[in-house]
Structures are given as C-alpha cells and as structure tokens.
Coordinates of C-alpha atoms in Angstrom, one line a residue:
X1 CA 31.1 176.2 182.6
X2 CA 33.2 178.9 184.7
X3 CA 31.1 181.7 182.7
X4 CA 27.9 180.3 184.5
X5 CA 29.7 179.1 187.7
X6 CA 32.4 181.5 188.6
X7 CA 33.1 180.1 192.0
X8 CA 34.6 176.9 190.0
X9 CA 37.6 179.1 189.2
X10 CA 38.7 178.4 192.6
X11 CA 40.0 175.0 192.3
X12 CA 40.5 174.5 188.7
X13 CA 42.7 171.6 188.4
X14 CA 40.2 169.4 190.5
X15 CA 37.3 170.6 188.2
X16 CA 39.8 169.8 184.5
X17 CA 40.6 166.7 186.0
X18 CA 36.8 165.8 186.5
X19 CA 35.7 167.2 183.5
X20 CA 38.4 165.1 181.2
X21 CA 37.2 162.2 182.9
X22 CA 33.1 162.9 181.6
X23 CA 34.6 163.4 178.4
X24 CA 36.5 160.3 178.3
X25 CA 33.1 158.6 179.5
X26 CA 31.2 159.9 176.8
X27 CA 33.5 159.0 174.1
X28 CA 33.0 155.6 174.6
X29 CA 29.5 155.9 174.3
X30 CA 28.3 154.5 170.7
X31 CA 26.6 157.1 168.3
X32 CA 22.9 155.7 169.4
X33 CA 23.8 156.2 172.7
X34 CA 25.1 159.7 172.3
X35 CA 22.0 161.0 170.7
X36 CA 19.2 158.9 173.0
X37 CA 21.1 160.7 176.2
X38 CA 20.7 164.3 174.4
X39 CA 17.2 163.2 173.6
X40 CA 17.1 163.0 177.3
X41 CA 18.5 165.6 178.4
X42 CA 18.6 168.7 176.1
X43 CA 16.5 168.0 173.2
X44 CA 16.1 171.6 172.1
X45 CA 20.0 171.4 170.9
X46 CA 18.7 168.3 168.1
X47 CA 15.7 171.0 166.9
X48 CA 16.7 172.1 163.0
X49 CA 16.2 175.8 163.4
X50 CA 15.5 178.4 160.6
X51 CA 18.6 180.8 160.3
X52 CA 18.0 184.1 159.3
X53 CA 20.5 186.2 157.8
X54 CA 20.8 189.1 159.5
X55 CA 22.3 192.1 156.8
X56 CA 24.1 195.0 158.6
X57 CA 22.8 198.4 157.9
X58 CA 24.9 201.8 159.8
X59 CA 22.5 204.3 161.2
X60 CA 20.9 207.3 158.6
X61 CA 23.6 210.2 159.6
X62 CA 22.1 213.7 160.6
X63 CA 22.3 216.6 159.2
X64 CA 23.1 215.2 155.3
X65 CA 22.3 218.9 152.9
X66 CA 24.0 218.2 149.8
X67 CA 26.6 215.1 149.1
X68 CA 28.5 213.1 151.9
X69 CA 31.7 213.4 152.0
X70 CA 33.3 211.0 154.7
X71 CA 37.6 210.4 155.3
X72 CA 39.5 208.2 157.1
X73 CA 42.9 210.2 158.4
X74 CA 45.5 207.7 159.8
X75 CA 48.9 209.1 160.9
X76 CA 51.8 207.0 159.3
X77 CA 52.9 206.4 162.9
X78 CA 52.3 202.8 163.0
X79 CA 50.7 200.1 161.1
X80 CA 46.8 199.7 161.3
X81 CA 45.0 197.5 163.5
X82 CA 42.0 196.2 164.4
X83 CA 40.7 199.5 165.4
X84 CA 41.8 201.4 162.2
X85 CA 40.2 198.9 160.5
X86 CA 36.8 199.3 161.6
X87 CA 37.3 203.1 161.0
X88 CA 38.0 202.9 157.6
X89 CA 35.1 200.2 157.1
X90 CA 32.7 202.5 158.6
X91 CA 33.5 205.8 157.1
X92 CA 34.0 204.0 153.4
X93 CA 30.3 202.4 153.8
X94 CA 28.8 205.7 155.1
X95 CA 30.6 207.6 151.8
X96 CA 29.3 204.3 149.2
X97 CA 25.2 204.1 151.0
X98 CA 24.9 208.0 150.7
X99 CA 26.7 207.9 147.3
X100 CA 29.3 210.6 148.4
X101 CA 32.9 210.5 148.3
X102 CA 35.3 208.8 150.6
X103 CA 38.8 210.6 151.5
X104 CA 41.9 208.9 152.4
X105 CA 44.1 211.6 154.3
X106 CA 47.6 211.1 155.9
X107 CA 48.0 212.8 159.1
X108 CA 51.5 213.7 159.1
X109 CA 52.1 216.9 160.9
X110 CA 54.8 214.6 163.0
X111 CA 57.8 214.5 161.8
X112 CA 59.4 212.7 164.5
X113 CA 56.7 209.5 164.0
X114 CA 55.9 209.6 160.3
X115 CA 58.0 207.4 158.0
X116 CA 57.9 205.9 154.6
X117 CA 57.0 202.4 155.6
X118 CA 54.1 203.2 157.8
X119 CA 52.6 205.0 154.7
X120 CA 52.8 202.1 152.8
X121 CA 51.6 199.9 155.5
X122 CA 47.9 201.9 155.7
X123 CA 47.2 202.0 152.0
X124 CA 48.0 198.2 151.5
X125 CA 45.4 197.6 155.3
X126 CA 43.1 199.7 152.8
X127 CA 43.9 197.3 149.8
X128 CA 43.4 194.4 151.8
X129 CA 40.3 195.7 153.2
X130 CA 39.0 195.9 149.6
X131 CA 38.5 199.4 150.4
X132 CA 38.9 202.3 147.4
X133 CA 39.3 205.7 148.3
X134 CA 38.3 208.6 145.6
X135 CA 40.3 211.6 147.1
X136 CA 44.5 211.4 148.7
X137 CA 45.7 213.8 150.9
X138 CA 48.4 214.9 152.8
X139 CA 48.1 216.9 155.1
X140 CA 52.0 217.6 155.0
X141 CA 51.5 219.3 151.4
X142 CA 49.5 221.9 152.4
X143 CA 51.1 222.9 155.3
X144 CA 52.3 226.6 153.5
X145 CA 48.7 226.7 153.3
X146 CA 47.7 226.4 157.1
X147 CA 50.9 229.0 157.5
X148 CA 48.9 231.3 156.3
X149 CA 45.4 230.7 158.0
X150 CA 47.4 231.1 160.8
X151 CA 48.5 234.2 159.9
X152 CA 45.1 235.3 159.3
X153 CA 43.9 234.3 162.6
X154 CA 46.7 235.8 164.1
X155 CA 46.0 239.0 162.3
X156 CA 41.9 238.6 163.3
X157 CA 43.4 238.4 167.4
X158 CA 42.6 234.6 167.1
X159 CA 46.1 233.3 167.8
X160 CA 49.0 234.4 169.9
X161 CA 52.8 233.5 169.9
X162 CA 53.4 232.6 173.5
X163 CA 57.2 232.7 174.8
X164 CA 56.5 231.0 178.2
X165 CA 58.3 227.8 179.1
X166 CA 56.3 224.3 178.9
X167 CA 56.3 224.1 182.6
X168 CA 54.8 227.4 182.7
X169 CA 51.6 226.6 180.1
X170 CA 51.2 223.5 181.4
X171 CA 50.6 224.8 184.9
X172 CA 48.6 228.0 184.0
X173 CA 46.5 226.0 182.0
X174 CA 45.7 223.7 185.2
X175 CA 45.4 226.3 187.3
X176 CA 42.8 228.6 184.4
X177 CA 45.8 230.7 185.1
X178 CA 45.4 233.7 181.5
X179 CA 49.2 233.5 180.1
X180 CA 51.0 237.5 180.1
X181 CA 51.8 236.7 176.0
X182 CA 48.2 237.0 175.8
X183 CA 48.3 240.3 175.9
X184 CA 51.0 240.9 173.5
X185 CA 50.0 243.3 170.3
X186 CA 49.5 241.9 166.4
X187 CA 52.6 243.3 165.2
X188 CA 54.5 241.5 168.2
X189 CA 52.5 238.0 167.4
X190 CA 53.2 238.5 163.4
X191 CA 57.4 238.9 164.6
X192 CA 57.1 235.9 166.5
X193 CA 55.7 233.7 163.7
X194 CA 57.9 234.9 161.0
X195 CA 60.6 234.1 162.8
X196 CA 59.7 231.3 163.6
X197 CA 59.0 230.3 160.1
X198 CA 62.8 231.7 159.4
X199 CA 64.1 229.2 161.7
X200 CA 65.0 231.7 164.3
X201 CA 64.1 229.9 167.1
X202 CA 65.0 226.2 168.8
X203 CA 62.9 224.0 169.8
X204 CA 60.6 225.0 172.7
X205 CA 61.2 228.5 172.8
X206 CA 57.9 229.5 170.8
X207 CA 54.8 228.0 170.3
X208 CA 51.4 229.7 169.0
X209 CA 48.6 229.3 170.7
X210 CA 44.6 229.7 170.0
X211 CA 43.1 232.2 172.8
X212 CA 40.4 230.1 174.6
X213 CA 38.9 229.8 177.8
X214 CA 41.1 229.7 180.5
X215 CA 37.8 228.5 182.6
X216 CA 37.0 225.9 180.6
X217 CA 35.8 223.0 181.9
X218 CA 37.5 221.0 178.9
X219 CA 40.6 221.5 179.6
X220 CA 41.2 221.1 175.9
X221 CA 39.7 224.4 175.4
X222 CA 42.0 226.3 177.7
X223 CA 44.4 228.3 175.2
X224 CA 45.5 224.9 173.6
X225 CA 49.0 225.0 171.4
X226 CA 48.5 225.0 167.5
X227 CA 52.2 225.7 166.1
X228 CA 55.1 224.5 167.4
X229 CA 58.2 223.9 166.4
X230 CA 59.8 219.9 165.4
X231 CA 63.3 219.8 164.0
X232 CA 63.1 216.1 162.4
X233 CA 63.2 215.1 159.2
X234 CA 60.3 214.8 157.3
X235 CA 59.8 211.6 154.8
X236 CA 57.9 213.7 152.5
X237 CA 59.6 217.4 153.2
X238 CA 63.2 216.6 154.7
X239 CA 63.9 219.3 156.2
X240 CA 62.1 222.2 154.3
X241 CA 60.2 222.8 157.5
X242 CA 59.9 222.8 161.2
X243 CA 57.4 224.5 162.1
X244 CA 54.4 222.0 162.4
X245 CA 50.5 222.6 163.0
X246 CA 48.9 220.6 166.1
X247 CA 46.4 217.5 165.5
X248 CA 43.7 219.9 166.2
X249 CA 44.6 222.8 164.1
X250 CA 45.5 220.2 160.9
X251 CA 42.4 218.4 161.1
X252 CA 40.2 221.0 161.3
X253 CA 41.6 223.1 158.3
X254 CA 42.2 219.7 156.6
X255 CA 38.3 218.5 157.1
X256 CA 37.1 221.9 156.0
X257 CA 39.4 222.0 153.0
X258 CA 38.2 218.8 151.8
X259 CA 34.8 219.9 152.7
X260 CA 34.3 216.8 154.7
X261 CA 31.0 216.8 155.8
X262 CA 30.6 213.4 158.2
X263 CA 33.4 211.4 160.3
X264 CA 33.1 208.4 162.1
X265 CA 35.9 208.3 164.7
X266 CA 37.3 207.1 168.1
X267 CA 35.7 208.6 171.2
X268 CA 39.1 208.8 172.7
X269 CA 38.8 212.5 170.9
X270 CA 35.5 213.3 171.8
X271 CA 36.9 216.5 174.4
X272 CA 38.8 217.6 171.0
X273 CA 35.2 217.7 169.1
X274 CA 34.5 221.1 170.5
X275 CA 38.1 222.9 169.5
X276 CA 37.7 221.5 166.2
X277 CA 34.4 222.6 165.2
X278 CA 35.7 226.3 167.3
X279 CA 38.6 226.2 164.8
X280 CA 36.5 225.5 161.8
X281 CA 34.1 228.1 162.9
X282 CA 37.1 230.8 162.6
X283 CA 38.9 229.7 159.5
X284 CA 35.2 230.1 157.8
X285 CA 34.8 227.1 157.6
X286 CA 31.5 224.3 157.2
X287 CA 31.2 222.4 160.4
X288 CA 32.2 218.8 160.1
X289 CA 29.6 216.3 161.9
X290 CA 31.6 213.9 164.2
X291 CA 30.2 210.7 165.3
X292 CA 32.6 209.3 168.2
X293 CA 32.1 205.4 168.6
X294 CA 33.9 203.5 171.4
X295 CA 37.5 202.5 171.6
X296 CA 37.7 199.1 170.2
X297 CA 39.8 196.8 172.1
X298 CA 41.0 193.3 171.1
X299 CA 41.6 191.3 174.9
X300 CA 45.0 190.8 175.9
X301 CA 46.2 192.2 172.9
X302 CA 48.5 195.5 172.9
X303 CA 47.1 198.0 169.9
X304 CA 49.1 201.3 170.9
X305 CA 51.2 202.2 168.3
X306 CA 53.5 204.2 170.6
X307 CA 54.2 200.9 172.5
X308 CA 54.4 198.2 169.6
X309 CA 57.2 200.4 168.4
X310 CA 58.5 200.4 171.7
X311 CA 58.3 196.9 171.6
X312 CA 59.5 196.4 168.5
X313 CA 63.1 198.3 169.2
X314 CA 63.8 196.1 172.4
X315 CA 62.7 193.0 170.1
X316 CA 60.5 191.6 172.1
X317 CA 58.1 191.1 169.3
X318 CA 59.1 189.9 165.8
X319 CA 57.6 192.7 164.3
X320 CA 54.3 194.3 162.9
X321 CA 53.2 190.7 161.9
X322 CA 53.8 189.3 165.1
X323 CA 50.9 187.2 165.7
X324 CA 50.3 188.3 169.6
X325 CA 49.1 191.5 167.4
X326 CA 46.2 192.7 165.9
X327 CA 47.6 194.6 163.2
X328 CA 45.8 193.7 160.1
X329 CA 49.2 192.3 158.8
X330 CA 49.6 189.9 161.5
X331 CA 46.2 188.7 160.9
X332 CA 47.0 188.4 157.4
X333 CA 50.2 186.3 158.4
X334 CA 48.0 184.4 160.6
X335 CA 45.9 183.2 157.5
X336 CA 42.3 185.1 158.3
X337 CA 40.3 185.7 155.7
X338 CA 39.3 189.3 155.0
X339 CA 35.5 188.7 155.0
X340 CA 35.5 187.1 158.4
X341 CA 37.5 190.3 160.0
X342 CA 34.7 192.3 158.3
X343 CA 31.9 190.6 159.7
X344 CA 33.2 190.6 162.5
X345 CA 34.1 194.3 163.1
X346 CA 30.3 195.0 161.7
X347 CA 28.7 192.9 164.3
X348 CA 30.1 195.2 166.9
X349 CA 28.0 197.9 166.0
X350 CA 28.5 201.2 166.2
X351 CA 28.7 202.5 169.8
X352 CA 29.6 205.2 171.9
X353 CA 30.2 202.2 174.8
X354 CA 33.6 200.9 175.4
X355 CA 33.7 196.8 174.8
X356 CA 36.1 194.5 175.0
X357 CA 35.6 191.7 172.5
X358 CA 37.1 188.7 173.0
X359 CA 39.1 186.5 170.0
X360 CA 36.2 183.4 169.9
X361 CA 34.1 186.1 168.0
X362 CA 36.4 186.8 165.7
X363 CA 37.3 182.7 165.6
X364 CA 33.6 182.2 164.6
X365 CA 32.9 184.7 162.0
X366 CA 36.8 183.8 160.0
X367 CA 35.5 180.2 160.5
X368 CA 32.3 180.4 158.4
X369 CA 34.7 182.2 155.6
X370 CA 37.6 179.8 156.0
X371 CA 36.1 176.2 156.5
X372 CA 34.6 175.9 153.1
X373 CA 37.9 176.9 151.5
X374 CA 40.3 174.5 153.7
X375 CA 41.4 171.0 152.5
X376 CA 42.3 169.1 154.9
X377 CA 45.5 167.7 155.9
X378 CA 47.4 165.2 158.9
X379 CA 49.8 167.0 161.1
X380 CA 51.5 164.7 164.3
X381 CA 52.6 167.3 166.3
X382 CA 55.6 165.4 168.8
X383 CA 55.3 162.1 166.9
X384 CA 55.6 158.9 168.7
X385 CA 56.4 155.7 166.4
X386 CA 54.1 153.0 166.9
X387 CA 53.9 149.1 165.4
X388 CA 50.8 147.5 164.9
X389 CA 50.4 143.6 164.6
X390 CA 48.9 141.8 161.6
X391 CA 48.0 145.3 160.2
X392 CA 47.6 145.2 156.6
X393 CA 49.1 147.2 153.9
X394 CA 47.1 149.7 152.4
X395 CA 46.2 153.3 150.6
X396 CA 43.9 155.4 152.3
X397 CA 41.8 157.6 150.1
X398 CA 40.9 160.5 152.2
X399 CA 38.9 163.5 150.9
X400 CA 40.7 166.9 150.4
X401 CA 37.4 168.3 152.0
X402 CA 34.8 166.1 153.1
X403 CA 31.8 168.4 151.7
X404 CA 33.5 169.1 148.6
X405 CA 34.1 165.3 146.9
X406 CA 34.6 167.2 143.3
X407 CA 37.9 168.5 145.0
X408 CA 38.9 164.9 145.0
X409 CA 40.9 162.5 147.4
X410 CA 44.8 162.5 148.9
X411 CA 46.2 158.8 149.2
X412 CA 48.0 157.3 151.5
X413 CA 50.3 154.6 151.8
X414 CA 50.7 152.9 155.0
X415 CA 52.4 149.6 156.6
X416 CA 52.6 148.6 159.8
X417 CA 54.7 151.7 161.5
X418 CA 52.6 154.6 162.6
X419 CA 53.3 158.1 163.9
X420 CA 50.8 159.3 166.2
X421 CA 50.6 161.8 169.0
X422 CA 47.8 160.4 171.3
X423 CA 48.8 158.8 174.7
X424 CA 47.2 154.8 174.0
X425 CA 46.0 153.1 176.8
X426 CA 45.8 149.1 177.8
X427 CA 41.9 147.5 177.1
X428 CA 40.9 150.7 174.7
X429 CA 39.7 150.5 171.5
X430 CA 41.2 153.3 168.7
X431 CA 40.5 153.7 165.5
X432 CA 42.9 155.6 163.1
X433 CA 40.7 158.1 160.7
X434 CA 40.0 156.8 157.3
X435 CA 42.1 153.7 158.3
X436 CA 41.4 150.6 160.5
X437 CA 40.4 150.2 164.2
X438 CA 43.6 148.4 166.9
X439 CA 43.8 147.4 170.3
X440 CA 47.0 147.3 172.2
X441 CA 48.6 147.3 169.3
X442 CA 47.2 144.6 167.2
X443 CA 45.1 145.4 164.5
X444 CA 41.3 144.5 164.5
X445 CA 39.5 145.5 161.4
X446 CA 39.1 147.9 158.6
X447 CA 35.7 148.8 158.9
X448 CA 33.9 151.1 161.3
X449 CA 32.2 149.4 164.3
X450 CA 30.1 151.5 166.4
X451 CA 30.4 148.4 168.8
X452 CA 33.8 149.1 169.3
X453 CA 33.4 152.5 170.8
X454 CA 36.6 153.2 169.2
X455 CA 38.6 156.7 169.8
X456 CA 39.4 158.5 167.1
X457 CA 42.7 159.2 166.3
X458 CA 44.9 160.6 163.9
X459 CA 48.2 159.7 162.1
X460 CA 50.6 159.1 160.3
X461 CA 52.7 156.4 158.3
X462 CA 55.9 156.2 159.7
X463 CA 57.9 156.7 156.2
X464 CA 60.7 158.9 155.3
X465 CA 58.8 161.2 152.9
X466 CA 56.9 163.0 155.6
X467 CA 57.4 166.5 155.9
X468 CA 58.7 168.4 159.1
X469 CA 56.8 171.3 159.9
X470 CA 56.7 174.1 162.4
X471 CA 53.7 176.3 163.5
X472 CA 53.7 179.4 165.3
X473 CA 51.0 179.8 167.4
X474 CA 49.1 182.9 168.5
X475 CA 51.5 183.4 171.8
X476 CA 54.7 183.4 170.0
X477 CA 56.1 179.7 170.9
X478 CA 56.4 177.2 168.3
X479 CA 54.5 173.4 168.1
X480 CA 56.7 170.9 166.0
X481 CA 55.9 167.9 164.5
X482 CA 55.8 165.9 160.7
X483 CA 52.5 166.6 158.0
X484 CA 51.9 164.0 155.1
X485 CA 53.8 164.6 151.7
X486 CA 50.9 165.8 150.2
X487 CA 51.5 169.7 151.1
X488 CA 54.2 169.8 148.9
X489 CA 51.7 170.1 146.2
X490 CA 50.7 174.1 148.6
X491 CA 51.7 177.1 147.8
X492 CA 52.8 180.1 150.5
X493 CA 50.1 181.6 151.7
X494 CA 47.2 179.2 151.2
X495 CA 45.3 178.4 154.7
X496 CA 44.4 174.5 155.1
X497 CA 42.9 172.6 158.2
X498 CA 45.5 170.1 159.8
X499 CA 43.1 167.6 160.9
X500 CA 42.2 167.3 164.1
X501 CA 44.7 170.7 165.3
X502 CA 43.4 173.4 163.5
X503 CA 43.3 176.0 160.4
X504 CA 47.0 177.0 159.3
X505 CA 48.7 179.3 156.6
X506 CA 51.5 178.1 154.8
X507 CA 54.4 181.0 155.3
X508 CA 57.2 179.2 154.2
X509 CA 58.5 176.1 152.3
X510 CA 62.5 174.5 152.3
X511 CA 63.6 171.7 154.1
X512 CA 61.0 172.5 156.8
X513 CA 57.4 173.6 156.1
X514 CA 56.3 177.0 158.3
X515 CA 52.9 177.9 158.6
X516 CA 50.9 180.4 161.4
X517 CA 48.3 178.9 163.4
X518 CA 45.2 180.7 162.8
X519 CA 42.3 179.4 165.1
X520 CA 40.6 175.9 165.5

C-alpha cells in the first residue's frame, strides 16, 4: 500500500489504525462472502494460472580456447556472506557447464587479518553450499615463489625499491608526482630487496613498487606498491616471513600460476582489472578474463568483514552467527534451507548494476524449500490463562502437516483452562484451531460454523507439561512464551512452523527450548 502510495507514509499511525479496522471487517465476513466480494472486485487474483518454471542458465563466457578453469579466492579475513556466496555459486557453475576445473584459493598475503578459524569458516560456507572444489591453494605457500618473480621483474626494470615515507607516495601519487627512487639503478633495487628479505628493515621503511604511469587516470595504475613489509604472525608461516606481496601482485601471479582462465568477481575491483592483467602481461603470463558483477548488498544488513570484526570485539553482536547478519552461518542458525539461499542468489542475475535486494525475496524462495518440510507446531507467545464454561474434555488430533496426512497427527489433551495470546473481545465469536468455537467465555460448539464468523485463534491447554521456549528473532531481542509437549520428540537443528507465528529452528533443548526465528 505505501509502495504505490508513498505520500501515506506521512501519517502512518492514522492509516495502521484504519487498515486493522478493514481487516477486522473482513474477518467476519463468512467464506461465501469473502470470495463473492473478490469475484467483484479483483477476479483476475481467483484465475488458476499455468506456472512455468523458469531454469537459470549464466551467460556463454568469451574468449573460452581450451578448458575453463574458474576460482573462487576468499581471504580468511572473515567469515563468508551473502556476497561470497554468490561468488563461489557462480564461478563453481561456470567451471561444472564448461566442464573445466574449479579452484578454491586462499588469499592470505595478510598476516595481520588471516587466522585459523576464518579458514575453516570458508571451506565449511563451501560445504554447505554443496559446492566441491578440484584444485586448493594458498597463496601463502608459494610466496618464495613470487620472491623471485619479483626479482625478475626487478632485474627486467619492472620494479623499484622505493625508500620514501607513506606520506610522501601517497601525495606524489595524487599529485602524478614520478618518485626520485625511480631512478635508482638494478644493483641498488636488488640491495634493497635482499635486505629486505633479511629482515633488515622495519616496518615502513621499504616497499617495492611496479613503475606505472604517474598520469594515469586510474589512479590504481600510478606506481602502485607490490612488497611491503608485515611483521605479524602468520597462521600458516609464523613468523618465517615478513615480507608480503600486495592483493594485486598475489592475484595476478596466483591466477596465472593456476592458469585460471575465467573469474567472476565483485565490481568493487574493477579499477584493479587493468594492473592485474599489466602484471600478468610481465610475469609472461596468459591473461585471465574478468567478469565484474555488481556489489551485492543485503538491506540494513552490515557485510564488511572489517566492521563485523569490529563489532564483534566491542560485543555488540553475538558473533558470526548473529542473526542481524548475513553470513551464511547465521543463516544457517536461523534455520534457511540451502536451496532457497541458492535460488535466490540466482535470481539476481548476473549484473554489472549495483542492487539492493531486500529480505522478502529471500523469505519467498527459502519458503517454497522450507514449507513442505515443516510440521507444524502451537507456540503462545506471552500466554494469558483463560476458562471456558461448559467446555468439554477432549483430544485434538491435529496434523503434523496438513498436506502431508502420511506424516500422521499430534494429540492434544485439553480441559477447560486455555493459554492463548489474542486480546478477546465482548459479543465476538472465536474459534480455537482444530478445537471448538466460544463466546465470552462460554463454549458454543465443536464443529465449524461459517455462520459464526468465528476468529481463529490459536492455543494452548493450560497444563503443566507445556514447554517454555524462547526465540531469537532476526533483530537480536528475544519473544517468550510456552509450545505443546510434542517438540520434545525434535532434535537441534530441525526447522518447524509454530502455527500461526512462523518457521523456527530448534538451537537448543534443557529446561527451556531455544530456537531462531527464520521468516513467516
């Protein structure tokens, strides 16, 4: 309703208020009624229409000559999201429809960011993903290797050690100013480096550098850093090394090691395309094809690694899995199902154009997976005891899944004391699901009676071997209430719909149940 008429937005509360006030109007209508007035008024939402399926295909690549080889190189900074995610998906599908080979490389040339868990954390994303990988690299092993391309390219007048302060390149390099260590001679350059492979220098007081184009429009291009020097440990190396290669000059050498021939990647590094291929070009190597798609970006959802760390040490999340994330292992602890994420991520296309998608997309494709698999289960969230008069004792057989009647029925006992969570009001007719219908309290009859224009409701007997649960929702906070004894019979991690509130996964059982919202 605001999508079509914005200006509604400015008095919000009035419109709510009117709009709960149609809905309670139309409730009371009876089922005949209902459908007459959508006869009336929209009856091309009643028409039965012929869904096609609709298969995603990726575009043909350019420039395929012999077999694809395609890799997806996430640095063990952080833990994958949504973003990564598609990545990978792509990349893996390009390597499987050209029957190539798909790479899985560790960018690690950071000693200060990689660590131990944030490896683990990508290869179990890629497990999860159900995505294989035929090739594992890290670009960390090789790195005596890329000490001596460089030493190559400093021999060939490619590279030059530069001695200048970083205040000093960072200006000339605004102002296309050429640096004076420029200039300097091989033997000079080839000092520099070895010392700097000794351990001679601290940090900062060296760096080599690629000679560019100080008029460069890309600012990228102009005489851009490719050693310099990191004293942290390493997870992989300790301390065996400090001298570390750039993201340019590792992924270049890495993709024309690995004789990557195709990768799909963010077009955040589209202005690093062109230094890339220059570096590849000078080690000898084949030039890699780079297909940038758009940033993906999940709204109101923070996906910089650099900040959910940063997050993460002032505790203002609960962690990776927090579920105000989009890392895949919040998702997971969230209880989506890994086909829906795919889907979804596929339907976005591949793009050069920056989108925002929004979470109901996401909702909708998870919900196709998820609904079929989901028994159903009563949740009272805030429970208010209630008595009804005269209402008889009985056991309500309610189906585990009401398309699925071979997965059989729960039963429920019940008296005349109910939990429920619905405000009742005087003259209104209710019915309780799979029950009996009541009015003010006294109880009317057991069978459904479209006359009544009863509201359904759902409950609970009030008994004490209900089960008290807490669900953390998506923003953090925390909805308690009691569920039926029945999901003692769950196991942690199985997702079920609580009736009536939405789909859940079970993350823990004790003297409390605790499951993670996942979506309506």
């Amino acid at each position: 309703l605001l999508s079509e008429i914005p200006h509604l937005k400015e008095d919000i509360k009035k419109i709510k208020e009117e709009v709960e006030k149609i809905v309670k109007n139309v409730n009371k209508l009876s089922h005949e009624v209902k459908l007459s007035k959508l006869k009336e008024l929209a009856p091309y939402l009643l028409e039965k229409k012929k869904k096609v399926k609709q298969e995603f295909s990726l575009p043909p690549l350019e420039d395929v000559k012999d077999k694809v080889v395609t890799a997806f190189p996430p640095e063990p900074s952080g833990y994958p999201h949504l973003g990564h995610a598609k990545s990978a998906l792509i990349n893996y599908m390009y390597a499987k429809q050209y029957d190539g080979k798909f790479v899985l490389r560790f960018e690690d040339t950071n000693p200060k960011l990689a660590q131990k868990e944030f490896y683990d954390a990508q290869l179990e994303g890629l497990k999860w993903l159900n995505i294989s990988y035929d090739e594992l690299y890290y670009i960390s092993d090789t790195i005596e290797d890329m000490y001596k391309k460089a030493e190559e390219l400093i021999k060939e007048g490619h590279l030059y050690a530069c001695t200048c302060s970083k205040n000093i390149i960072r200006e000339n390099r605004r102002i296309s100013l050429e640096c004076k260590c420029k200039k300097n001679p091989e033997d000079k350059n080839l000092k520099l480096w070895n010392a700097m492979l000794n351990k001679k220098y601290k940090k900062g007081k060296v760096v080599v550098r690629l000679k560019g184009n100080m008029d460069d429009a890309n600012t990228v291009m102009r005489d851009p850093t490719m050693f310099r020097i990191i004293k942290s440990k390493h997870p992989r190396h300790e301390g065996k090394y400090i001298v570390w290669p750039s993201y340019d000059f590792a992924a270049a050498y890495s993709d024309g090691v690995e004789k990557i021939t195709h990768r799909v990647r963010s077009k955040e590094f589209e202005l690093r395309a062109p230094l890339q291929l220059k570096l590849q070009e000078l080690m000898g190597f084949d030039k890699t094809v780079i297909i940038e798609q758009g940033r993906f970006n999940l709204e109101g959802v923070e996906s910089s690694k650099r900040v959910i760390r940063d997050l993460n040490k002032k505790k203002k999340i609960t962690g990776w899995d927090d579920p105000r994330l989009s890392t895949l292992v919040a998702l997971k602890r969230r209880g989506f199902d890994i086909e829906g994420i795919k889907k979804f991520l596929l339907n976005t296309g591949l793009t050069k154009a920056e989108a925002t998608y929004n979470w109901d997309a996401l909702y909708s494709e998870n919900r196709k997976i998820i609904d079929k698999k989901a028994n159903r289960y009563f949740f009272v969230e805030k429970p208010k005891k209630i008595k009804i008069q005269n209402a008889p004792k009985l056991t309500a057989k309610i189906p585990m899944h009401p398309d699925f009647p071979e997965r059989g029925n729960r039963e429920i006992r019940t008296s005349s004391e109910f939990y429920i969570q619905d405000k009742l009001e005087k003259g209104e007719n209710y019915r309780f699901i799979h029950l009996f219908n009541f009015n003010d309290n006294n109880f009317i009859s057991v069978d459904s009676d479209e006359k009544l224009n009863a509201k359904l409701i759902h409950w609970l007997p009030a008994k004490a071997d209900l089960i008290k649960v807490e669900v953390v929702m998506p923003d953090g906070s925390i909805k308690k209430g009691l569920a039926e004894e029945s999901i003692n019979n769950l196991n942690v991690d199985d997702v079920i719909q609580f009736q009536r509130f939405g789909f859940c996964r079970l993350d823990n059982k004790g003297s409390k149940f605790v499951f993670y919202y996942t979506h309506n």
